[in-house]
Amino acid sequence: MYDEIDKNKFIKELMKLKNTLIKVQLVDGNVITGKLISIDPEYLNLILEVPIKEDEDVGEIVMIPGSSISYIKWMKRRGKKTNLEGTILKLLGNEPNISKEEIAKILNIDVKNVEKVIKSLKRKGLIDEQKDNKN
């Protein structure tokens, strides 16, 4: 038997995911990934902003009928990582010879987190691949 309270609880949790990147598995096997913009609470229709190309800000708006959704996966929010990347980039820009340990101490985070962010920045080409920051 269908429980209206469970549906409302589910919708409330789903509403928290607005402006978050999600993957929607459709019943036909296709997968659509995009930023959740809106949710129709009655039929669970979703509206996503789907990037046309991953490296561009241009996107399409897609409406997914609730009846065609098999399941939804949500991804971690990118905001914190992006802010951390920006902060570390600024620190490296101001003091190119700063060590990973010094960055971790300034930001009050673990050195392993600094290493992960620096590795990510290198992959993106935002810092020199030869820069090691082990001083």
PDB file of N, CA and C in Angstrom, residues 10-58:
ATOM      1  N   PHE A  10      10.032  11.805   1.267  1.00  0.00           N
ATOM      2  CA  PHE A  10      10.924  11.651   0.119  1.00  0.00           C
ATOM      3  C   PHE A  10      11.050  12.963  -0.653  1.00  0.00           C
ATOM      4  N   ILE A  11       9.927  13.619  -0.901  1.00  0.00           N
ATOM      5  CA  ILE A  11       9.936  14.886  -1.641  1.00  0.00           C
ATOM      6  C   ILE A  11      10.712  15.945  -0.870  1.00  0.00           C
ATOM      7  N   LYS A  12      10.534  15.979   0.444  1.00  0.00           N
ATOM      8  CA  LYS A  12      11.260  16.945   1.273  1.00  0.00           C
ATOM      9  C   LYS A  12      12.770  16.735   1.140  1.00  0.00           C
ATOM     10  N   GLU A  13      13.205  15.475   1.171  1.00  0.00           N
ATOM     11  CA  GLU A  13      14.630  15.161   1.009  1.00  0.00           C
ATOM     12  C   GLU A  13      15.105  15.509  -0.398  1.00  0.00           C
ATOM     13  N   LEU A  14      14.274  15.234  -1.390  1.00  0.00           N
ATOM     14  CA  LEU A  14      14.624  15.540  -2.776  1.00  0.00           C
ATOM     15  C   LEU A  14      14.754  17.048  -2.992  1.00  0.00           C
ATOM     16  N   MET A  15      13.908  17.820  -2.326  1.00  0.00           N
ATOM     17  CA  MET A  15      13.967  19.288  -2.443  1.00  0.00           C
ATOM     18  C   MET A  15      15.307  19.832  -1.946  1.00  0.00           C
ATOM     19  N   LYS A  16      15.918  19.139  -0.988  1.00  0.00           N
ATOM     20  CA  LYS A  16      17.222  19.572  -0.478  1.00  0.00           C
ATOM     21  C   LYS A  16      18.308  19.450  -1.541  1.00  0.00           C
ATOM     22  N   LEU A  17      18.049  18.649  -2.566  1.00  0.00           N
ATOM     23  CA  LEU A  17      19.038  18.424  -3.620  1.00  0.00           C
ATOM     24  C   LEU A  17      18.977  19.459  -4.741  1.00  0.00           C
ATOM     25  N   LYS A  18      18.056  20.422  -4.633  1.00  0.00           N
ATOM     26  CA  LYS A  18      17.978  21.456  -5.669  1.00  0.00           C
ATOM     27  C   LYS A  18      19.333  22.132  -5.811  1.00  0.00           C
ATOM     28  N   ASN A  19      19.688  22.427  -7.062  1.00  0.00           N
ATOM     29  CA  ASN A  19      20.974  23.036  -7.420  1.00  0.00           C
ATOM     30  C   ASN A  19      22.158  22.116  -7.156  1.00  0.00           C
ATOM     31  N   THR A  20      21.900  20.818  -7.077  1.00  0.00           N
ATOM     32  CA  THR A  20      22.942  19.818  -6.890  1.00  0.00           C
ATOM     33  C   THR A  20      23.036  18.975  -8.155  1.00  0.00           C
ATOM     34  N   LEU A  21      24.219  18.476  -8.435  1.00  0.00           N
ATOM     35  CA  LEU A  21      24.428  17.605  -9.581  1.00  0.00           C
ATOM     36  C   LEU A  21      23.885  16.215  -9.258  1.00  0.00           C
ATOM     37  N   ILE A  22      23.010  15.707 -10.136  1.00  0.00           N
ATOM     38  CA  ILE A  22      22.444  14.370  -9.938  1.00  0.00           C
ATOM     39  C   ILE A  22      22.542  13.567 -11.230  1.00  0.00           C
ATOM     40  N   LYS A  23      22.484  12.246 -11.079  1.00  0.00           N
ATOM     41  CA  LYS A  23      22.380  11.333 -12.215  1.00  0.00           C
ATOM     42  C   LYS A  23      21.029  10.654 -12.107  1.00  0.00           C
ATOM     43  N   VAL A  24      20.279  10.675 -13.197  1.00  0.00           N
ATOM     44  CA  VAL A  24      18.960  10.052 -13.214  1.00  0.00           C
ATOM     45  C   VAL A  24      19.012   8.850 -14.153  1.00  0.00           C
ATOM     46  N   GLN A  25      18.783   7.670 -13.595  1.00  0.00           N
ATOM     47  CA  GLN A  25      18.719   6.441 -14.388  1.00  0.00           C
ATOM     48  C   GLN A  25      17.272   6.282 -14.838  1.00  0.00           C
ATOM     49  N   LEU A  26      17.071   6.217 -16.146  1.00  0.00           N
ATOM     50  CA  LEU A  26      15.730   6.077 -16.688  1.00  0.00           C
ATOM     51  C   LEU A  26      15.375   4.601 -16.850  1.00  0.00           C
ATOM     52  N   VAL A  27      14.082   4.310 -16.907  1.00  0.00           N
ATOM     53  CA  VAL A  27      13.639   2.920 -17.030  1.00  0.00           C
ATOM     54  C   VAL A  27      14.094   2.296 -18.347  1.00  0.00           C
ATOM     55  N   ASP A  28      14.374   3.112 -19.374  1.00  0.00           N
ATOM     56  CA  ASP A  28      14.844   2.571 -20.657  1.00  0.00           C
ATOM     57  C   ASP A  28      16.355   2.337 -20.681  1.00  0.00           C
ATOM     58  N   GLY A  29      17.033   2.595 -19.549  1.00  0.00           N
ATOM     59  CA  GLY A  29      18.466   2.350 -19.455  1.00  0.00           C
ATOM     60  C   GLY A  29      19.340   3.573 -19.670  1.00  0.00           C
ATOM     61  N   ASN A  30      18.787   4.636 -20.226  1.00  0.00           N
ATOM     62  CA  ASN A  30      19.563   5.862 -20.421  1.00  0.00           C
ATOM     63  C   ASN A  30      19.830   6.547 -19.092  1.00  0.00           C
ATOM     64  N   VAL A  31      20.917   7.323 -19.051  1.00  0.00           N
ATOM     65  CA  VAL A  31      21.279   8.076 -17.855  1.00  0.00           C
ATOM     66  C   VAL A  31      21.409   9.542 -18.247  1.00  0.00           C
ATOM     67  N   ILE A  32      20.807  10.416 -17.469  1.00  0.00           N
ATOM     68  CA  ILE A  32      20.914  11.859 -17.686  1.00  0.00           C
ATOM     69  C   ILE A  32      21.550  12.469 -16.444  1.00  0.00           C
ATOM     70  N   THR A  33      22.616  13.234 -16.654  1.00  0.00           N
ATOM     71  CA  THR A  33      23.312  13.904 -15.561  1.00  0.00           C
ATOM     72  C   THR A  33      23.127  15.401 -15.715  1.00  0.00           C
ATOM     73  N   GLY A  34      22.771  16.068 -14.629  1.00  0.00           N
ATOM     74  CA  GLY A  34      22.604  17.511 -14.679  1.00  0.00           C
ATOM     75  C   GLY A  34      22.303  18.088 -13.314  1.00  0.00           C
ATOM     76  N   LYS A  35      22.192  19.416 -13.282  1.00  0.00           N
ATOM     77  CA  LYS A  35      21.882  20.120 -12.039  1.00  0.00           C
ATOM     78  C   LYS A  35      20.372  20.158 -11.867  1.00  0.00           C
ATOM     79  N   LEU A  36      19.902  19.692 -10.717  1.00  0.00           N
ATOM     80  CA  LEU A  36      18.469  19.665 -10.423  1.00  0.00           C
ATOM     81  C   LEU A  36      17.968  21.088 -10.200  1.00  0.00           C
ATOM     82  N   ILE A  37      17.024  21.513 -11.034  1.00  0.00           N
ATOM     83  CA  ILE A  37      16.495  22.877 -10.943  1.00  0.00           C
ATOM     84  C   ILE A  37      15.148  22.909 -10.234  1.00  0.00           C
ATOM     85  N   SER A  38      14.278  21.948 -10.578  1.00  0.00           N
ATOM     86  CA  SER A  38      12.927  21.982 -10.028  1.00  0.00           C
ATOM     87  C   SER A  38      12.359  20.567  -9.931  1.00  0.00           C
ATOM     88  N   ILE A  39      11.398  20.420  -9.015  1.00  0.00           N
ATOM     89  CA  ILE A  39      10.742  19.134  -8.782  1.00  0.00           C
ATOM     90  C   ILE A  39       9.239  19.361  -8.714  1.00  0.00           C
ATOM     91  N   ASP A  40       8.500  18.556  -9.444  1.00  0.00           N
ATOM     92  CA  ASP A  40       7.043  18.567  -9.368  1.00  0.00           C
ATOM     93  C   ASP A  40       6.649  17.566  -8.289  1.00  0.00           C
ATOM     94  N   PRO A  41       6.189  18.045  -7.116  1.00  0.00           N
ATOM     95  CA  PRO A  41       5.920  17.134  -6.006  1.00  0.00           C
ATOM     96  C   PRO A  41       4.773  16.150  -6.259  1.00  0.00           C
ATOM     97  N   GLU A  42       3.860  16.495  -7.155  1.00  0.00           N
ATOM     98  CA  GLU A  42       2.721  15.606  -7.382  1.00  0.00           C
ATOM     99  C   GLU A  42       3.101  14.384  -8.219  1.00  0.00           C
ATOM    100  N   TYR A  43       3.848  14.600  -9.298  1.00  0.00           N
ATOM    101  CA  TYR A  43       4.185  13.500 -10.208  1.00  0.00           C
ATOM    102  C   TYR A  43       5.673  13.142 -10.197  1.00  0.00           C
ATOM    103  N   LEU A  44       6.451  13.844  -9.372  1.00  0.00           N
ATOM    104  CA  LEU A  44       7.898  13.650  -9.262  1.00  0.00           C
ATOM    105  C   LEU A  44       8.634  13.883 -10.582  1.00  0.00           C
ATOM    106  N   ASN A  45       8.070  14.772 -11.426  1.00  0.00           N
ATOM    107  CA  ASN A  45       8.783  15.186 -12.626  1.00  0.00           C
ATOM    108  C   ASN A  45       9.964  16.045 -12.196  1.00  0.00           C
ATOM    109  N   LEU A  46      11.085  15.908 -12.889  1.00  0.00           N
ATOM    110  CA  LEU A  46      12.284  16.668 -12.560  1.00  0.00           C
ATOM    111  C   LEU A  46      12.663  17.571 -13.723  1.00  0.00           C
ATOM    112  N   ILE A  47      13.180  18.735 -13.404  1.00  0.00           N
ATOM    113  CA  ILE A  47      13.753  19.605 -14.423  1.00  0.00           C
ATOM    114  C   ILE A  47      15.230  19.748 -14.103  1.00  0.00           C
ATOM    115  N   LEU A  48      16.067  19.387 -15.092  1.00  0.00           N
ATOM    116  CA  LEU A  48      17.516  19.437 -14.936  1.00  0.00           C
ATOM    117  C   LEU A  48      18.112  20.413 -15.933  1.00  0.00           C
ATOM    118  N   GLU A  49      19.213  21.028 -15.526  1.00  0.00           N
ATOM    119  CA  GLU A  49      20.037  21.774 -16.465  1.00  0.00           C
ATOM    120  C   GLU A  49      21.185  20.846 -16.834  1.00  0.00           C
ATOM    121  N   VAL A  50      21.243  20.484 -18.104  1.00  0.00           N
ATOM    122  CA  VAL A  50      22.230  19.522 -18.584  1.00  0.00           C
ATOM    123  C   VAL A  50      23.239  20.260 -19.459  1.00  0.00           C
ATOM    124  N   PRO A  51      24.538  20.189 -19.120  1.00  0.00           N
ATOM    125  CA  PRO A  51      25.533  20.868 -19.949  1.00  0.00           C
ATOM    126  C   PRO A  51      25.618  20.231 -21.332  1.00  0.00           C
ATOM    127  N   ILE A  52      25.738  21.071 -22.365  1.00  0.00           N
ATOM    128  CA  ILE A  52      25.903  20.556 -23.723  1.00  0.00           C
ATOM    129  C   ILE A  52      27.300  19.972 -23.868  1.00  0.00           C
ATOM    130  N   LYS A  53      28.286  20.733 -23.406  1.00  0.00           N
ATOM    131  CA  LYS A  53      29.667  20.255 -23.357  1.00  0.00           C
ATOM    132  C   LYS A  53      30.146  20.457 -21.943  1.00  0.00           C
ATOM    133  N   GLU A  54      30.902  19.495 -21.430  1.00  0.00           N
ATOM    134  CA  GLU A  54      31.301  19.514 -20.026  1.00  0.00           C
ATOM    135  C   GLU A  54      32.099  20.755 -19.643  1.00  0.00           C
ATOM    136  N   ASP A  55      32.922  21.272 -20.567  1.00  0.00           N
ATOM    137  CA  ASP A  55      33.793  22.393 -20.242  1.00  0.00           C
ATOM    138  C   ASP A  55      33.163  23.752 -20.514  1.00  0.00           C
ATOM    139  N   GLU A  56      31.890  23.792 -20.884  1.00  0.00           N
ATOM    140  CA  GLU A  56      31.213  25.056 -21.165  1.00  0.00           C
ATOM    141  C   GLU A  56      30.112  25.307 -20.144  1.00  0.00           C
ATOM    142  N   ASP A  57      29.749  26.576 -20.012  1.00  0.00           N
ATOM    143  CA  ASP A  57      28.671  26.948 -19.104  1.00  0.00           C
ATOM    144  C   ASP A  57      27.297  26.836 -19.762  1.00  0.00           C
ATOM    145  N   VAL A  58      27.264  26.591 -21.066  1.00  0.00           N
ATOM    146  CA  VAL A  58      26.008  26.503 -21.798  1.00  0.00           C
ATOM    147  C   VAL A  58      25.344  25.170 -21.487  1.00  0.00           C
TER     148      VAL A  58
END
